[in-house]
PDB file of C-alpha atoms in Angstrom:
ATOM      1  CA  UNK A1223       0.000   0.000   0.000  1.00 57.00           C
ATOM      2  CA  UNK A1224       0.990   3.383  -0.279  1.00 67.00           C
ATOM      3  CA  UNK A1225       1.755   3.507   3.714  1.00 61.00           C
ATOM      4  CA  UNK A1226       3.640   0.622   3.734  1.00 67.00           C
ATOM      5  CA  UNK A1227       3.551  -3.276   5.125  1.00 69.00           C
ATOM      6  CA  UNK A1228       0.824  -4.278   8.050  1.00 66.00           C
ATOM      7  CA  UNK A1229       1.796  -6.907  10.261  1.00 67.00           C
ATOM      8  CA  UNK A1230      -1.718  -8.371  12.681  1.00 68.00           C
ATOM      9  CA  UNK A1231      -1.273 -10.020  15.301  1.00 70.00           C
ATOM     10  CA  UNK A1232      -4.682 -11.709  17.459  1.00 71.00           C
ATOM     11  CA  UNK A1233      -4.491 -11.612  21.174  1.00 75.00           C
ATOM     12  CA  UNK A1234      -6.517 -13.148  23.492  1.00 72.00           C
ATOM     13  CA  UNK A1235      -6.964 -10.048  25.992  1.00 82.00           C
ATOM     14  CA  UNK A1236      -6.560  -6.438  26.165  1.00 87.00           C
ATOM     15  CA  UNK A1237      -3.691  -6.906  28.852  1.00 89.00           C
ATOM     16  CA  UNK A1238      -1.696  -8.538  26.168  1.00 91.00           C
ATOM     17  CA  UNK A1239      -2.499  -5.999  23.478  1.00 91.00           C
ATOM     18  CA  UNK A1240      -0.940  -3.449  25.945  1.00 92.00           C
ATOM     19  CA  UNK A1241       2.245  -5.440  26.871  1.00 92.00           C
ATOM     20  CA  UNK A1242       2.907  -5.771  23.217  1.00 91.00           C
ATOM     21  CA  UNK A1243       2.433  -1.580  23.076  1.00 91.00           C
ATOM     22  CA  UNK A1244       4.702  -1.224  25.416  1.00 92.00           C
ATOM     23  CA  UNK A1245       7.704  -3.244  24.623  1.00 91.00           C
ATOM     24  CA  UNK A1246       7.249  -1.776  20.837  1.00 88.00           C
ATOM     25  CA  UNK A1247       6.624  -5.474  19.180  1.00 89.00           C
ATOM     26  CA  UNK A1248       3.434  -3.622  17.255  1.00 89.00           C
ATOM     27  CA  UNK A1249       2.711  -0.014  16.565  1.00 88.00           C
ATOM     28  CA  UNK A1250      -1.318  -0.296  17.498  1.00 89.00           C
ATOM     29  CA  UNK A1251      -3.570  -2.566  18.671  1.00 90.00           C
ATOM     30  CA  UNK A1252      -7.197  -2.776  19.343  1.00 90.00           C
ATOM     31  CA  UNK A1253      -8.719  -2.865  22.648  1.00 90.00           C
ATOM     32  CA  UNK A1254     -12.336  -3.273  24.115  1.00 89.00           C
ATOM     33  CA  UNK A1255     -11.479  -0.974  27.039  1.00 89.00           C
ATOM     34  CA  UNK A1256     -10.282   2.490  27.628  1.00 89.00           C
ATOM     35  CA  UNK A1257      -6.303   1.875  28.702  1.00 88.00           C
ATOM     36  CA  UNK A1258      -5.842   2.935  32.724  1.00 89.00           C
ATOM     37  CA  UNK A1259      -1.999   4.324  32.272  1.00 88.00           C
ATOM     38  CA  UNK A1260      -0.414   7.081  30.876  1.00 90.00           C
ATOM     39  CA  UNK A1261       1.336   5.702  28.602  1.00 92.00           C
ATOM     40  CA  UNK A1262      -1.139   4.645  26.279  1.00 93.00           C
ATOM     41  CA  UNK A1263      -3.566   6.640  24.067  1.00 92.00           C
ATOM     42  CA  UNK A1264      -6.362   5.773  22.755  1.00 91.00           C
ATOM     43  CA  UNK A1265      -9.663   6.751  20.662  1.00 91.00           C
ATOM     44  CA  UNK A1266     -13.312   4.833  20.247  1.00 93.00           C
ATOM     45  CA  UNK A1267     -13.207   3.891  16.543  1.00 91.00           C
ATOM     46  CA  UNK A1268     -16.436   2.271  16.171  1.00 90.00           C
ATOM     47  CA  UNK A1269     -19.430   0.065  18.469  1.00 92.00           C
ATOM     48  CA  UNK A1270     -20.213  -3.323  18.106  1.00 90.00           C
ATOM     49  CA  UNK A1271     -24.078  -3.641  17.696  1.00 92.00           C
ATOM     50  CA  UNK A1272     -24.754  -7.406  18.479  1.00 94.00           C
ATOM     51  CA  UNK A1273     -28.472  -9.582  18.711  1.00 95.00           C
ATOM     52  CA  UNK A1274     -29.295 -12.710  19.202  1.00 94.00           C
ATOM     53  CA  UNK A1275     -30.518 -14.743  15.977  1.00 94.00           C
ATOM     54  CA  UNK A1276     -32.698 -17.433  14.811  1.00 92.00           C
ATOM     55  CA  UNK A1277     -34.381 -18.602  11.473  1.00 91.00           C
ATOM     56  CA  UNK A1278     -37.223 -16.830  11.138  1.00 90.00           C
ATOM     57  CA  UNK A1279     -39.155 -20.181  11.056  1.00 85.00           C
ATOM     58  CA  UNK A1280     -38.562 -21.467  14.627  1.00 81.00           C
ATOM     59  CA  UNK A1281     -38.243 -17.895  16.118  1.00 70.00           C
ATOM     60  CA  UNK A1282     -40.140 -19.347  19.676  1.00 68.00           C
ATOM     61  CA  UNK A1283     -38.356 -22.639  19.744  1.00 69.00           C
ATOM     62  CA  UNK A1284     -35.732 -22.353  23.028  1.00 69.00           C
ATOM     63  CA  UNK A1285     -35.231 -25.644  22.872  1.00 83.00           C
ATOM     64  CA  UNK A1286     -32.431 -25.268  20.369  1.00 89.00           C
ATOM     65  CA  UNK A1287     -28.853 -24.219  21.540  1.00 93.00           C
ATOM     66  CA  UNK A1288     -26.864 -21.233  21.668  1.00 94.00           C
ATOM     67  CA  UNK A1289     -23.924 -21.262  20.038  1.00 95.00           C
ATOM     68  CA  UNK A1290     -21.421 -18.863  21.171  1.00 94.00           C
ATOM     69  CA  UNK A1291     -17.944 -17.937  19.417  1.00 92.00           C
ATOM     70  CA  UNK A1292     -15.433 -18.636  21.870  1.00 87.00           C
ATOM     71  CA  UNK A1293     -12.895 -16.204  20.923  1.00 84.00           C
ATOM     72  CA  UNK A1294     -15.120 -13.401  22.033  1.00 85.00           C
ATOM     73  CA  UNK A1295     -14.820 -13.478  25.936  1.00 86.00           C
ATOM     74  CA  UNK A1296     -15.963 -10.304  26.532  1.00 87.00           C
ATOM     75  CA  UNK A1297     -18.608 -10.635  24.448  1.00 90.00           C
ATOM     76  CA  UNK A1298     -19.875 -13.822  25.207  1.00 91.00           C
ATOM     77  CA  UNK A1299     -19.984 -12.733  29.190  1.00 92.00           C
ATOM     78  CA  UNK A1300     -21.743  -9.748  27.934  1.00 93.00           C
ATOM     79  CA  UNK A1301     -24.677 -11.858  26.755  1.00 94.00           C
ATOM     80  CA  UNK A1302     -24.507 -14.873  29.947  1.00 94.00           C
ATOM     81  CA  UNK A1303     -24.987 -12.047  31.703  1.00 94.00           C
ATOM     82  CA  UNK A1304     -28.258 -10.361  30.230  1.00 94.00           C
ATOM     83  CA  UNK A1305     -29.183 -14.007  29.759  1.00 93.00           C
ATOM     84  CA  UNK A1306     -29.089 -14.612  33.626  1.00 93.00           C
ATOM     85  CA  UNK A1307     -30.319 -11.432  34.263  1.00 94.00           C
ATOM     86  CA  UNK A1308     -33.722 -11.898  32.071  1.00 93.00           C
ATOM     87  CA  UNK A1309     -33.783 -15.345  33.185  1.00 92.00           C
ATOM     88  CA  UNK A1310     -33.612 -16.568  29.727  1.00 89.00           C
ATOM     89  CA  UNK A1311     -32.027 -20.426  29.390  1.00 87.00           C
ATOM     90  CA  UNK A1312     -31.515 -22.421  26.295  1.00 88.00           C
ATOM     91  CA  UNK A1313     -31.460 -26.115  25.974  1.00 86.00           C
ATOM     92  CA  UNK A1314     -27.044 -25.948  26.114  1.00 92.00           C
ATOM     93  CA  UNK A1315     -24.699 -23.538  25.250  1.00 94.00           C
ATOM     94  CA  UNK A1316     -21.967 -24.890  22.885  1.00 94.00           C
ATOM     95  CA  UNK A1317     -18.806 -23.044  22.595  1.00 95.00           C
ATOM     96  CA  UNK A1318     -16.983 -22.955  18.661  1.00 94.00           C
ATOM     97  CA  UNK A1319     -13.693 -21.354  17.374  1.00 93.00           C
ATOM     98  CA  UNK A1320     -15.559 -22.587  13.865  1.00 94.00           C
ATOM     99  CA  UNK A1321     -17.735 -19.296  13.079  1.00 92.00           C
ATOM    100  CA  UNK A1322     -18.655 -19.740   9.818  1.00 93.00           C
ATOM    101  CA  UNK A1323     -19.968 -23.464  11.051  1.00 94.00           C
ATOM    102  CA  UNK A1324     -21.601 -21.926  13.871  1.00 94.00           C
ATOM    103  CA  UNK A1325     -23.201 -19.069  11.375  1.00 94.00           C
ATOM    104  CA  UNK A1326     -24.533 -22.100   8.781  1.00 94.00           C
ATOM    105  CA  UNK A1327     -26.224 -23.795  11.640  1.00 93.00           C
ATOM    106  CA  UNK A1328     -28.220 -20.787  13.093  1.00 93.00           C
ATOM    107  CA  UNK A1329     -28.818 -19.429   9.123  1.00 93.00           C
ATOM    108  CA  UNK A1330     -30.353 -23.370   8.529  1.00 92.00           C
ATOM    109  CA  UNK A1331     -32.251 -22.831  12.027  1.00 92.00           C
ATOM    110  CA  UNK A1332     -30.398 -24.982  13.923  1.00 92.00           C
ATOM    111  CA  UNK A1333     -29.290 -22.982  16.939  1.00 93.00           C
ATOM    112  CA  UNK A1334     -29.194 -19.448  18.054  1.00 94.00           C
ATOM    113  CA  UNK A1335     -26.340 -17.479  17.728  1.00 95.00           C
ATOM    114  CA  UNK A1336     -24.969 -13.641  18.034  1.00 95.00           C
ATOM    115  CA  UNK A1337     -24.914 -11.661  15.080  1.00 94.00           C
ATOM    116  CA  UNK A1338     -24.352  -7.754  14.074  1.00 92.00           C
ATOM    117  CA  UNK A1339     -27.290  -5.567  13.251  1.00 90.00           C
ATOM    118  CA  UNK A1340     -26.238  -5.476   9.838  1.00 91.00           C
ATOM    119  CA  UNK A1341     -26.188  -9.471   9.317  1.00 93.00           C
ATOM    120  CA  UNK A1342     -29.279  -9.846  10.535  1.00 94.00           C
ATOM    121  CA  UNK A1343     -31.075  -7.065   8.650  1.00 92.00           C
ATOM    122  CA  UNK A1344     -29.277  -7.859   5.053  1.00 93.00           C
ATOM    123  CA  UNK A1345     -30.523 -11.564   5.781  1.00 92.00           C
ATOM    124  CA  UNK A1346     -34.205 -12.607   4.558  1.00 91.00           C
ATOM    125  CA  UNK A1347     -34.024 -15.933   6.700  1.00 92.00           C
ATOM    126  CA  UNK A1348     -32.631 -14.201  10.138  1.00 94.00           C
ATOM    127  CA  UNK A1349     -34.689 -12.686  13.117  1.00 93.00           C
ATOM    128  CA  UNK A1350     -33.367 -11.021  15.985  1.00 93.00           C
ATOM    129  CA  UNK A1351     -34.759 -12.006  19.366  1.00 91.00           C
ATOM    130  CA  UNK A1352     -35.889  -9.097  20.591  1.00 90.00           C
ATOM    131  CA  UNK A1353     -36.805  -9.754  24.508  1.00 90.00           C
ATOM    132  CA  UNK A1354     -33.064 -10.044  24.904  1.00 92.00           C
ATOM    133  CA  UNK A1355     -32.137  -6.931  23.035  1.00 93.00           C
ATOM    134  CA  UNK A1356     -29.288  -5.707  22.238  1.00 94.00           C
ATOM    135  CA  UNK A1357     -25.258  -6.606  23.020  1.00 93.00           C
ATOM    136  CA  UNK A1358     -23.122  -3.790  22.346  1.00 92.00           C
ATOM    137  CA  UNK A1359     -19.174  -3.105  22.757  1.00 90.00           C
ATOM    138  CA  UNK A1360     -17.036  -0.486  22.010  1.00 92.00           C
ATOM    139  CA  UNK A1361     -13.981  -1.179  19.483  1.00 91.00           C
ATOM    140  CA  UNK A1362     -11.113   1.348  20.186  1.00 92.00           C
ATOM    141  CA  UNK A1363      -7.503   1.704  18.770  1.00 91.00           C
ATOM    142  CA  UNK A1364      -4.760   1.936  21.188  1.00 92.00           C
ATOM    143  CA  UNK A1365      -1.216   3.209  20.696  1.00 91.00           C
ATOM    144  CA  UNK A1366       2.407   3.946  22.832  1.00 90.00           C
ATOM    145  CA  UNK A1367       2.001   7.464  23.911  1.00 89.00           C
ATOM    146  CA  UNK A1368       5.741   8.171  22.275  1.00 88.00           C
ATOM    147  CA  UNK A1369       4.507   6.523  18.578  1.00 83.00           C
ATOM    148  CA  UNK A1370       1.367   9.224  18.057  1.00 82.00           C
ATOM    149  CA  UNK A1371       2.987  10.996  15.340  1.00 85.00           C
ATOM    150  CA  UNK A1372       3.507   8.177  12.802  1.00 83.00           C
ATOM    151  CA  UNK A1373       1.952   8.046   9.954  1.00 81.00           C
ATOM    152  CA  UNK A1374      -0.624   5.248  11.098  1.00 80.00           C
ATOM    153  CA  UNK A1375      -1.701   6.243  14.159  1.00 83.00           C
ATOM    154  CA  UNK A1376      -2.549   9.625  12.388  1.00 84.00           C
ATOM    155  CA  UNK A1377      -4.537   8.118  10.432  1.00 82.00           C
ATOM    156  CA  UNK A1378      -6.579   5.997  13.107  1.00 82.00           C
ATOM    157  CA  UNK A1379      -7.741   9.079  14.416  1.00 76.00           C
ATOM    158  CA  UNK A1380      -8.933  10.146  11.416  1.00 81.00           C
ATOM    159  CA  UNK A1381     -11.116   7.520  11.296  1.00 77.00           C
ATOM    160  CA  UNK A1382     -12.016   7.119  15.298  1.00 74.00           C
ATOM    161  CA  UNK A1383     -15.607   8.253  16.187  1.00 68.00           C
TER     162      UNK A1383
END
């Protein structure tokens, strides 16, 4: 590209997203959370609007699973928690790393399953259940106090919210 290479790198936790700021082994990272130190900086770059799912077809059938992603921690205890709270249970919850598996089965109205706004909308098949309403979490990018005038991180915050 014209602004160079771009290395990823997936961690499991914001903690380790910071650690990796810090001892300069990536530029910027993305966090879920607003960093509690100096020495990073940070800007909201965008809000995850989640629902729960279900073929239109079976919408009032709770005897079918959930399927959660298992990558998404914070996510996932985002929703066992609202779930708990509105006293809402489902037959088991089954835990993937396999999202595009875990997608077919609730598009085929197998299971239920998080999704974005957007999926569900853009989907003729999908319904969002609406008694549980909505999951949301906020996306932010994260940088080393001492690396905000590069190139890239100028150009995060051109993009941040």
């Amino acid at each position: 590209t014209e602004y160079g290479s771009v290395s990823s790198y997936s961690a499991i936790n914001d903690g380790k997203v910071l650690e990796l700021l810090r001892t300069k082994e990536i530029e910027w990272g993305i966090l879920f959370s607003t960093p509690m130190t100096t020495d990073i900086e940070s800007e909201l770059i965008d809000e995850l609007k989640m629902k729960v799912a279900v073929n239109k077809e079976i919408e009032n059938n709770t005897m079918l699973p959930l399927v959660i992603y298992a990558p998404d921690k914070l996510i996932n205890q985002k929703l066992l928690e609202k779930l708990k709270k509105l006293e809402i249970r489902f037959s088991e919850v089954i835990k993937t790393d396999h999202l595009e598996w875990a997608s077919e089965l609730c598009d085929n109205g197998k299971c239920f399953m998080l999704k974005t706004q957007d999926e569900i909308e853009l989907s003729t098949d999908l319904a969002a259940v609406e008694k549980i309403g909505e999951i949301s979490i906020k996306i932010y990018a994260a940088w080393s106090s001492i690396n905000k005038r590069l190139l890239s991180i100028r150009k995060i915050s051109e993009i941040s919210l």
